[in-house]
Coordinates of C-alpha atoms and ligand atoms in Angstrom, one line a residue:
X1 CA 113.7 -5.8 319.3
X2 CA 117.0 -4.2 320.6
X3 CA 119.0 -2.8 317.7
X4 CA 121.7 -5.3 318.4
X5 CA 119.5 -7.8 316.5
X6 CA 118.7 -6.7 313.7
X7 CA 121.7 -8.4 311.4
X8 CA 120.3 -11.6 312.7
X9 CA 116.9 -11.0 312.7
X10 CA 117.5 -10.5 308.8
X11 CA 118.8 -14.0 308.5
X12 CA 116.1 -15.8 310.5
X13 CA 113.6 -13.6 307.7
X14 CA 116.0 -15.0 304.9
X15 CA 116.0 -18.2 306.0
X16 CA 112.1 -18.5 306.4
X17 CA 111.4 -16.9 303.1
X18 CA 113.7 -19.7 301.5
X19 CA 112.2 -22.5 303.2
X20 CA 108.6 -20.7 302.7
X21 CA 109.7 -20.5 298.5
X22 CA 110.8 -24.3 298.4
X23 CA 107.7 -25.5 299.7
X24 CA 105.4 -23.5 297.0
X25 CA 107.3 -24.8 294.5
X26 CA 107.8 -28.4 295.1
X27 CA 106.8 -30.1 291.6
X28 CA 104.5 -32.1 292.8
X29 CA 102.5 -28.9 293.8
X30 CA 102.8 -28.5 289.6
X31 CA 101.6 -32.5 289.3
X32 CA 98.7 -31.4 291.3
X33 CA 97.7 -28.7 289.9
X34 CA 98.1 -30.5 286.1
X35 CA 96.1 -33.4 287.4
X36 CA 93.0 -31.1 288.7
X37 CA 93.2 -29.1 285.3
X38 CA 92.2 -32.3 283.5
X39 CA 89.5 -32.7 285.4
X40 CA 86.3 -31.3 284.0
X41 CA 83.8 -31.0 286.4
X42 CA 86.6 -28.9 288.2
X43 CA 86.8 -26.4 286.0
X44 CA 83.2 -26.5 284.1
X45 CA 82.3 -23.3 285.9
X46 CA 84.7 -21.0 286.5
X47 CA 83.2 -19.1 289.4
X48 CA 82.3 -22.4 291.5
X49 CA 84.4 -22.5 294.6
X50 CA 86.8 -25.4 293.2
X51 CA 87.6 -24.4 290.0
X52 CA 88.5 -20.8 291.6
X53 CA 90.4 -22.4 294.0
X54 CA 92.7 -24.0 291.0
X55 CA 93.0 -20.8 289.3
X56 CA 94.2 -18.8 292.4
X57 CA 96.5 -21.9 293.5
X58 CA 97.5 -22.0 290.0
X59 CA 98.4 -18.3 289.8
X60 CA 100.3 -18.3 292.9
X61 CA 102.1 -21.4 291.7
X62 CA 103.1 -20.0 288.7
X63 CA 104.3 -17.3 290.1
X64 CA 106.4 -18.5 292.7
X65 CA 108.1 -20.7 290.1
X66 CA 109.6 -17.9 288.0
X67 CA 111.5 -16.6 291.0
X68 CA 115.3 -17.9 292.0
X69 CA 115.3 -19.1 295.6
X70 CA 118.7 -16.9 296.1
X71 CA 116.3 -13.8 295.1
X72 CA 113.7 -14.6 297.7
X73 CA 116.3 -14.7 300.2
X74 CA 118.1 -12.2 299.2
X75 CA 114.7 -9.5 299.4
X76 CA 114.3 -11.0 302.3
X77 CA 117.6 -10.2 304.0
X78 CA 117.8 -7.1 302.1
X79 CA 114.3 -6.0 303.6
X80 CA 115.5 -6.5 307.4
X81 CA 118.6 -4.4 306.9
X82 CA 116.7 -1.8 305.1
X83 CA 113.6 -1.5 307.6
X84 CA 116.6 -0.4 310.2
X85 CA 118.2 1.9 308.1
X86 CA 115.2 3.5 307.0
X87 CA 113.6 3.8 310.5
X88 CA 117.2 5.4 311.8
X89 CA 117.3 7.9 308.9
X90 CA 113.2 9.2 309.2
X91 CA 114.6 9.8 312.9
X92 CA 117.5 12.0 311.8
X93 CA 115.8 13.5 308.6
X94 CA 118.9 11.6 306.7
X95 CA 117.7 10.1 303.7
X96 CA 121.3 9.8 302.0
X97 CA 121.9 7.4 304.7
X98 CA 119.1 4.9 303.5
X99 CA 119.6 6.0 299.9
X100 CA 122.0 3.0 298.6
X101 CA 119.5 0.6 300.5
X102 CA 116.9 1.5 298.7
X103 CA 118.6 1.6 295.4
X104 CA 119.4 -2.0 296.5
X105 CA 115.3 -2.8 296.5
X106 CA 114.8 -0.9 293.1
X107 CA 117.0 -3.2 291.8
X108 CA 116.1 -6.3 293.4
X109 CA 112.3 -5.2 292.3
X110 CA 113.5 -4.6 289.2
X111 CA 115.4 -8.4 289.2
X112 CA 111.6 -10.0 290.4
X113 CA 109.7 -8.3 287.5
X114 CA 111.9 -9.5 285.2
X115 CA 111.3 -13.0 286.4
X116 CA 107.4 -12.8 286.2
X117 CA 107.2 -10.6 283.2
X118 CA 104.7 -8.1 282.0
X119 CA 101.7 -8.0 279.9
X120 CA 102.9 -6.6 275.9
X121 CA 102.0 -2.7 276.2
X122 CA 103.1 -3.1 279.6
X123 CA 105.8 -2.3 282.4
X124 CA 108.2 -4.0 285.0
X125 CA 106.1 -1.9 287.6
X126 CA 102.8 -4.0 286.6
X127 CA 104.7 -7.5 287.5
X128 CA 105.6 -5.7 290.8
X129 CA 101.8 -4.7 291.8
X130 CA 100.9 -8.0 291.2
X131 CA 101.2 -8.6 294.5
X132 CA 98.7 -6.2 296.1
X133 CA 96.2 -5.6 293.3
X134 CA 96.3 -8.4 290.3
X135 CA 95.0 -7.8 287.3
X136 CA 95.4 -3.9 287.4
X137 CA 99.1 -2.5 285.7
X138 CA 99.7 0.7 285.7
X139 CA 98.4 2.2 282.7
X140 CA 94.7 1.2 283.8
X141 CA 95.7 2.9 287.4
X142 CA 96.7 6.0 285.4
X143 CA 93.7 6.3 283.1
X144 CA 91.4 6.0 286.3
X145 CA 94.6 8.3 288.0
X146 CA 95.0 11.4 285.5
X147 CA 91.7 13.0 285.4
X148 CA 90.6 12.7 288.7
X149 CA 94.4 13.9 290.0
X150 CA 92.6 17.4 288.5
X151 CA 89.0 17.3 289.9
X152 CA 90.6 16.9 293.1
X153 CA 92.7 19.8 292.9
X154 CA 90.1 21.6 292.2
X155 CA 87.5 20.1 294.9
X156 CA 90.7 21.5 297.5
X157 CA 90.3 24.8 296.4
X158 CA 86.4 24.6 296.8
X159 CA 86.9 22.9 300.0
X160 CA 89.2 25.8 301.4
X161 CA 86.8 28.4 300.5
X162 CA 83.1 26.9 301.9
X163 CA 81.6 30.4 303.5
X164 CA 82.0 30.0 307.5
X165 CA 84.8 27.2 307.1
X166 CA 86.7 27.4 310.4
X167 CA 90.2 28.2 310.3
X168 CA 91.2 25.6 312.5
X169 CA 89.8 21.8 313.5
X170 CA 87.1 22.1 315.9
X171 CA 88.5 19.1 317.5
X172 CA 91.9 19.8 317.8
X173 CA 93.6 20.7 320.9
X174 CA 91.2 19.2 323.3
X175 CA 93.1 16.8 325.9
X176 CA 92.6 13.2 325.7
X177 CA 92.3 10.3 328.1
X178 CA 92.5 7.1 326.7
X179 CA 90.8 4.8 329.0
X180 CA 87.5 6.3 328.0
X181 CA 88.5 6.7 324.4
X182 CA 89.2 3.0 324.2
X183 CA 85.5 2.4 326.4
X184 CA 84.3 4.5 323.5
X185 CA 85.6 2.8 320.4
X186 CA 84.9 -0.9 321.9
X187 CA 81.4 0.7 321.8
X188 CA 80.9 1.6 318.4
X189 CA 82.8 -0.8 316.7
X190 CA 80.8 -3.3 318.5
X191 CA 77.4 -1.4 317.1
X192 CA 79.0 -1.1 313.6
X193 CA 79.6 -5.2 313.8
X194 CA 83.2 -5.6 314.7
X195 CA 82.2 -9.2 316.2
X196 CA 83.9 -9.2 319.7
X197 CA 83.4 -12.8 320.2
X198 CA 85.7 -13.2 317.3
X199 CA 87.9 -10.3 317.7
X200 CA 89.5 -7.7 320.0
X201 CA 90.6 -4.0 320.3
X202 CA 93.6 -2.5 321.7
X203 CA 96.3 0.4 322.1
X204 CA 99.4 0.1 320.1
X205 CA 102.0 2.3 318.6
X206 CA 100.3 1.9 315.0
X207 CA 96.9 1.9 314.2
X208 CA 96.1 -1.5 312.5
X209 CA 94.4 -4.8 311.5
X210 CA 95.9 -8.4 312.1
X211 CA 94.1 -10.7 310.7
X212 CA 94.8 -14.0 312.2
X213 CA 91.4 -15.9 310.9
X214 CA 87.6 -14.7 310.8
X215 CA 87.4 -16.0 314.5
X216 CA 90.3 -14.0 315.6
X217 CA 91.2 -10.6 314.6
X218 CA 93.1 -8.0 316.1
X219 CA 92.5 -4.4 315.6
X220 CA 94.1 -1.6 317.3
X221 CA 93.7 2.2 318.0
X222 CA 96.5 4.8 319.2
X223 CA 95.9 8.3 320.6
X224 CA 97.8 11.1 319.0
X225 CA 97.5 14.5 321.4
X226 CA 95.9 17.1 319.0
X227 CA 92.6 15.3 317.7
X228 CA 90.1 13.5 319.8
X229 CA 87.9 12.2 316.8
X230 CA 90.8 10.7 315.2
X231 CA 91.2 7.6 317.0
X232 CA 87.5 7.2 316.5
X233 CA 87.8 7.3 312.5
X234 CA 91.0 5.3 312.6
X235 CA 89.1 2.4 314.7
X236 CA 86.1 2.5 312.6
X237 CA 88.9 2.0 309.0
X238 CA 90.5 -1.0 311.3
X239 CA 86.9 -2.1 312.5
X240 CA 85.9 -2.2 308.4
X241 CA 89.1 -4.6 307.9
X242 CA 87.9 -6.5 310.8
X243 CA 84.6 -7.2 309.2
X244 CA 85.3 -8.2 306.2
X245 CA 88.1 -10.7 307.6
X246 CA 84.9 -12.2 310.0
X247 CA 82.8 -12.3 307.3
X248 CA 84.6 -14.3 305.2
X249 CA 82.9 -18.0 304.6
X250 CA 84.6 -20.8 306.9
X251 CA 83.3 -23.3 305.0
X252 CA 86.3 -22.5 302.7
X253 CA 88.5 -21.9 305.2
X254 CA 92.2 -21.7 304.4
X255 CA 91.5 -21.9 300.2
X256 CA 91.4 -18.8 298.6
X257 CA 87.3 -19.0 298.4
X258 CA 87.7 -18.4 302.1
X259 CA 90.2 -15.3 302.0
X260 CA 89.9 -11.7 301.0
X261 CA 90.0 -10.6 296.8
X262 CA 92.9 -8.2 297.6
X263 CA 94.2 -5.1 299.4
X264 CA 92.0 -2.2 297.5
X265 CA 89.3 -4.5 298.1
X266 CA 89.9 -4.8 301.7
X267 CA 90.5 -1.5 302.0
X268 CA 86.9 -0.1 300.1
X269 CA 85.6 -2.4 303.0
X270 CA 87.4 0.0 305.9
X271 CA 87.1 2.9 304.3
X272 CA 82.9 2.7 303.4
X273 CA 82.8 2.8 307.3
X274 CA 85.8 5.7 307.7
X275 CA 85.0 8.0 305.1
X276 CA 81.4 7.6 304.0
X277 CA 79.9 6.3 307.1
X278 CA 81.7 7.8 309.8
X279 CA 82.2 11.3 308.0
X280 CA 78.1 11.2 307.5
X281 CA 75.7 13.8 309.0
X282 CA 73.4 10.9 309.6
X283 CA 76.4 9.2 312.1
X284 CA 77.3 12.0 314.0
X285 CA 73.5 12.1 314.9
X286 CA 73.4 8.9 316.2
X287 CA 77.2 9.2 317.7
X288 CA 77.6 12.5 319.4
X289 CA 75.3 11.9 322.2
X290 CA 77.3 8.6 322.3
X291 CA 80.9 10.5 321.8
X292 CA 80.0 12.8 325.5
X293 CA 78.5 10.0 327.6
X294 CA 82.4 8.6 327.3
X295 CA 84.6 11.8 327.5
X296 CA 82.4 13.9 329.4
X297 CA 83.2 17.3 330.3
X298 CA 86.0 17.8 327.3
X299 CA 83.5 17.9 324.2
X300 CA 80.7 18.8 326.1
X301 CA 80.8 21.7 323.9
X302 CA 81.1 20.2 320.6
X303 CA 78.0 20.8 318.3
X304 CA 77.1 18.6 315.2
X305 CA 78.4 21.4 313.3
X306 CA 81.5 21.5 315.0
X307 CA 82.2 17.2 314.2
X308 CA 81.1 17.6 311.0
X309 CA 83.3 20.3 310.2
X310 CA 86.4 18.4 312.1
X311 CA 85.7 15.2 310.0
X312 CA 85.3 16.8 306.8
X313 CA 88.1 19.5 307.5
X314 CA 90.3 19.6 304.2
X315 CA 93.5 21.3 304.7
X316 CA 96.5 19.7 302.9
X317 CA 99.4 18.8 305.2
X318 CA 103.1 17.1 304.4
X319 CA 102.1 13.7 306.2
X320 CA 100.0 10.8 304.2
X321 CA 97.9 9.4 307.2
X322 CA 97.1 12.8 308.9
X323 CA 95.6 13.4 305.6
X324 CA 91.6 14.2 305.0
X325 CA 89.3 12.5 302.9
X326 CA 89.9 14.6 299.8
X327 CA 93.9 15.2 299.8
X328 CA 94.4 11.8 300.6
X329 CA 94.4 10.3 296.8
X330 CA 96.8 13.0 295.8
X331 CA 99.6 12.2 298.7
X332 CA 99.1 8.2 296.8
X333 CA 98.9 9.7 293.4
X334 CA 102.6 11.1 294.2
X335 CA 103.6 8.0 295.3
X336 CA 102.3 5.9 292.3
X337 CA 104.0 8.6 290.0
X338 CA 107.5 8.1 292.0
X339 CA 107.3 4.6 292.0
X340 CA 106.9 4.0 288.2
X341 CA 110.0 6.2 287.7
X342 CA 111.9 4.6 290.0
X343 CA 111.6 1.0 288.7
X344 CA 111.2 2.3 285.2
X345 CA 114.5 3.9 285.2
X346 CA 113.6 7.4 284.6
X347 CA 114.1 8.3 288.2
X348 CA 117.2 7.9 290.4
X349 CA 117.3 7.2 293.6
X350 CA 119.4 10.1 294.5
X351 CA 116.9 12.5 292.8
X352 CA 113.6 11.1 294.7
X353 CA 113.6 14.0 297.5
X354 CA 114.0 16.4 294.5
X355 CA 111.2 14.8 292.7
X356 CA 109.2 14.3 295.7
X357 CA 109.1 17.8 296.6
X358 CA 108.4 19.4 293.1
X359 CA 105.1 17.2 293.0
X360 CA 103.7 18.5 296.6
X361 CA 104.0 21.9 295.5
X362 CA 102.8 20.9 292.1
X363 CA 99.5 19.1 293.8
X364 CA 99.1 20.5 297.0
X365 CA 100.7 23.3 297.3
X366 CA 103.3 22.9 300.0
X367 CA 106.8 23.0 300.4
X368 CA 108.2 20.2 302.1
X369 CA 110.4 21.5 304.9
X370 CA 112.3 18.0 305.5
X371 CA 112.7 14.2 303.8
X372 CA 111.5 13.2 307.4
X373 CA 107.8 15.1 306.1
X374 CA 108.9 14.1 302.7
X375 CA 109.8 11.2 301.0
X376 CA 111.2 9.5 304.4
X377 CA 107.5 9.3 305.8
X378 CA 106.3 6.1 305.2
X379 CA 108.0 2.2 305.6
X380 CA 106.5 1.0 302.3
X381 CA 109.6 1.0 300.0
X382 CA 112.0 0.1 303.1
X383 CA 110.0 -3.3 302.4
X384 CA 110.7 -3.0 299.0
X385 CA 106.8 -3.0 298.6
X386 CA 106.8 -0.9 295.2
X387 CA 102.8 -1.4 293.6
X388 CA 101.5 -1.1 297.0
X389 CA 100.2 2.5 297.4
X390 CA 97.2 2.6 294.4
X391 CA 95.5 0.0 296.7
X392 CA 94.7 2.9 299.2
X393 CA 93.2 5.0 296.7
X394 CA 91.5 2.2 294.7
X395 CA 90.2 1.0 297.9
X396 CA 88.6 4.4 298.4
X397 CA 87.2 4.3 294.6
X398 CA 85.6 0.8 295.3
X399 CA 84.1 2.0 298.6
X400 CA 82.6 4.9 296.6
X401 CA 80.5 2.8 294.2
X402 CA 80.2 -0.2 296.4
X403 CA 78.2 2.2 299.0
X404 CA 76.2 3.9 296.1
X405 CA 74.8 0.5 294.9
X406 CA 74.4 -0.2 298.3
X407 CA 72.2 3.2 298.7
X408 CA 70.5 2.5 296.0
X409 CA 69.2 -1.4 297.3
X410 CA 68.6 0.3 300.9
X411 CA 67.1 3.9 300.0
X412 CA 66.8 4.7 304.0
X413 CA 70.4 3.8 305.2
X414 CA 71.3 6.8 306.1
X415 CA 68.0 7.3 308.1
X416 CA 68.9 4.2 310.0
X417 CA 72.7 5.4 310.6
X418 CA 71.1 8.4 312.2
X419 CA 69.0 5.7 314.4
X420 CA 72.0 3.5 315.4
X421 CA 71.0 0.8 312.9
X422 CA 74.3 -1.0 310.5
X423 CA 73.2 -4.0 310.5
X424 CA 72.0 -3.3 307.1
X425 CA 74.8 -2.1 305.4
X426 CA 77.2 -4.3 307.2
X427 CA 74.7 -7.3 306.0
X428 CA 75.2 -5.6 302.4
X429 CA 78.7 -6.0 302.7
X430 CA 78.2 -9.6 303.9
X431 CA 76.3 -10.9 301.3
X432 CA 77.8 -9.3 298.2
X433 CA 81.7 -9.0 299.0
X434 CA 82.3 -10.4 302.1
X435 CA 81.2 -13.9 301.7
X436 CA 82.4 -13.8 298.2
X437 CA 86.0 -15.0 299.3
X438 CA 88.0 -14.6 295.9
X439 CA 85.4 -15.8 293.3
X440 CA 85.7 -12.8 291.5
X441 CA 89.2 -10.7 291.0
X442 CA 88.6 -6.9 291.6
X443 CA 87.5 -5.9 288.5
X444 CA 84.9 -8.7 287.7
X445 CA 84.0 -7.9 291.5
X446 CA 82.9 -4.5 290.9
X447 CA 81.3 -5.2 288.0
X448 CA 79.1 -7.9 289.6
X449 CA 78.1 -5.8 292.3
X450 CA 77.7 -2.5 291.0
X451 CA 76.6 -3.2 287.2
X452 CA 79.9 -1.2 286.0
X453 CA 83.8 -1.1 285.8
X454 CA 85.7 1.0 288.1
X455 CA 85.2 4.8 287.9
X456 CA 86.3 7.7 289.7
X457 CA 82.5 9.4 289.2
X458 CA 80.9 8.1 292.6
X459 CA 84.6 9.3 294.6
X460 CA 83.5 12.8 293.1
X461 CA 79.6 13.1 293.1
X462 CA 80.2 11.9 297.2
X463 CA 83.3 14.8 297.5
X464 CA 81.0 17.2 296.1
X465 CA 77.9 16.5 298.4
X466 CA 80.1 16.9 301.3
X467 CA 80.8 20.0 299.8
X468 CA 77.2 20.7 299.3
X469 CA 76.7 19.7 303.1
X470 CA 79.1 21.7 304.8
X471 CA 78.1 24.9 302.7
X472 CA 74.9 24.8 304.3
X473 CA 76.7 23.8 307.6
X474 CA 77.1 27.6 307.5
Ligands
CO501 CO1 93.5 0.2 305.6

């Protein structure tokens, strides 16, 4: 879109939000709802497919009710001129330029929580996150949060100092040419179980997942100079989305039983196959052999120990999703600190580039040269979308002891990565999340399928094996 159009591209985005928000709360939607509620066999077991369709149309309902049509318009408008404005200033490393714009969306936020209300004990921040992940405010994030914020540190500092650690990515600097990379990736996703009947892969600027419906989704790759295993563990996140948007059940198509539980959810489904699949020893048997047939001559010289070492090399860097497996969870546990100030009132929005760069030397060490590699670096809060970065990390907490219990029902998987084989996790995946649509929310999720609530133990005991397997890497 030509930069000409952006006024009016906010009032087309204004004017579908409002039309979107009458619609969901029509009061006959409300007479519905009322009328199903007094039905019993709807509702006389809680996890059959109608009676969780009532509670998440109910919830949404709800919702929707509590907020003022002007205020959905208004975000909505607010949001288009604030995308521009915070695209122009990442360009020019000018973050007082988008600084009243986004003061704008911490008050508007602020405006929506107040609307929908908190739990008592609670904050305006939980109403916000709501959206992304229900049912998890922010003083269960930062229980979960503090202690591992520390184990991590400290897993850096072990990572940094394995004996025969190469200074540099084995992988970097080796040239890349994408017509083989993309013959490559359409290759393994396909062998992973991206389901290219029902879905396609592509180049595009971003890396990311469009999920139309489980017979048509839309991933896509891009090739950044620098890394040539990169675009491979960026397909195979995208190709984890994919899967679990194909696997949900069309028999409840278009209800909630037929969508996904939520965004950490979806993401522990792309992240089992980026981080603890395609980071794996095991993998990198199968897919090395498979990784020179395609580029040929430029990694002919690669090792296994040289790709394990450039998957699982942890050096902490200024940008987010450059990051590696390990310092990844503290670039979002910046975030998820900044955030709750700034809605909670005990940040300013003039003092976030100050605040932002105290905390990356605090946690990783690093002085942030510029608010472009600072606090300018990702879109998120230009969409107002404040609650939205925990989902990354609790995505990556739910992969962790999703793929233990899945370990411990297939005791060889890793001995059948090794062979090519995924049909077995990825029919894991199927039968105990994927074609579970929303029956449970997240929590009740991961305690049906893994026998316990959410905990940050399987994130470390997998850190620290990697550990243990680069060590003897040598
Ligand atoms: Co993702």
């Amino acid at each position: 879109m030509p930069a000409g159009g952006v006024g009016e591209r906010a009032e087309q985005r204004a004017a579908l939000a409002r039309l979107a928000h009458e619609r969901a709360i029509d009061s006959r939607v409300g007479d519905w709802l009322a009328a199903c509620e007094q039905d019993a066999t709807l509702t006389a077991d809680p996890l059959a497919p109608q009676a969780v369709n009532l509670r998440e149309i109910r919830w949404t309902y709800d919702r929707a009710v509590k907020l003022p049509a002007s205020l959905v318009e208004e975000t909505a408008r607010h949001t288009g001129a604030a995308r521009h404005a915070w695209a122009a200033a990442r360009k020019h490393d000018d973050f007082a330029s988008f600084a009243p714009l986004l003061a704008r969306h911490v008050e508007l936020a602020r405006q929506r929580a107040d609307c929908w209300g908190w739990a008592s004990g609670g904050e305006a921040w939980d109403a916000l996150a709501e959206d992304y992940e229900p049912d998890c405010p922010a003083r269960v994030i930062e229980a979960v949060f503090t202690p591992l914020r520390q184990r991590l540190v400290e897993l850096v500092g072990r990572f940094l100092e394995i004996p025969g650690r190469p200074a540099a990515n084995p992988a970097a600097g080796i040239p890349i040419d994408p017509t083989a990379q993309v013959g490559m990736l359409r290759e393994i996703a396909a062998a992973i179980g991206f389901d290219f009947s029902k879905g396609r892969l592509d180049t595009a600027a971003h890396p990311f997942s469009g999920s139309i419906h489980p017979t048509d989704v839309r991933i896509t790759t891009r090739f950044d100079e620098g890394n040539v295993l990169e675009p491979l563990s960026g397909t195979l996140h995208e190709a984890g989305h994919g899967m679990y948007t194909q696997g949900q059940p069309l028999e409840h198509d278009h209800t909630p039983m037929g969508d996904a539980v939520s965004l950490a959810i979806h993401e522990s489904q792309s992240r089992t196959w980026e981080n603890f699949v395609g980071r794996s020893p095991a993998f990198w048997r199968w897919c090395l052999p498979i990784l020179k047939g395609h580029l040929g001559a430029s990694v002919a010289h690669l090792s296994e120990r040289d790709v394990l070492w450039a998957t699982n090399h942890v050096q902490p860097t200024f940008i987010r999703v450059e990051a590696d497996e390990v310092t990844y969870n503290l670039h979002i546990m910046v975030r998820f600190e900044i955030e709750r100030a700034l809605i909670g009132g005990d940040l300013s929005v003039d003092d976030l580039p100050g605040a932002w760069n105290e905390k990356y030397r605090d946690v990783l060490g690093l002085d942030v040269p510029d608010d472009r590699r600072g606090c300018l670096q990702d879109v998120h809060w230009s969409s107002g979308a404040f609650g939205y970065f925990p989902t990354y990390t609790l995505g990556t907490l739910y992969a962790a002891q999703f793929f233990e219990a899945a370990l411990h029902a297939i005791p060889d998987l890793h001995d059948q990565f090794a062979a090519g084989q995924f049909t077995g996790l990825c029919e894991w995946q199927r039968q105990h999340i994927h074609s579970q649509g929303k029956r449970y929310r997240s929590p009740q999720l991961c305690e049906a399928v893994t026998g316990h609530a959410l905990s940050s133990e399987p994130l470390v005991r997998h850190l620290e094996s990697r550990l243990d397997m680069l060590a003897s890497l040598g």
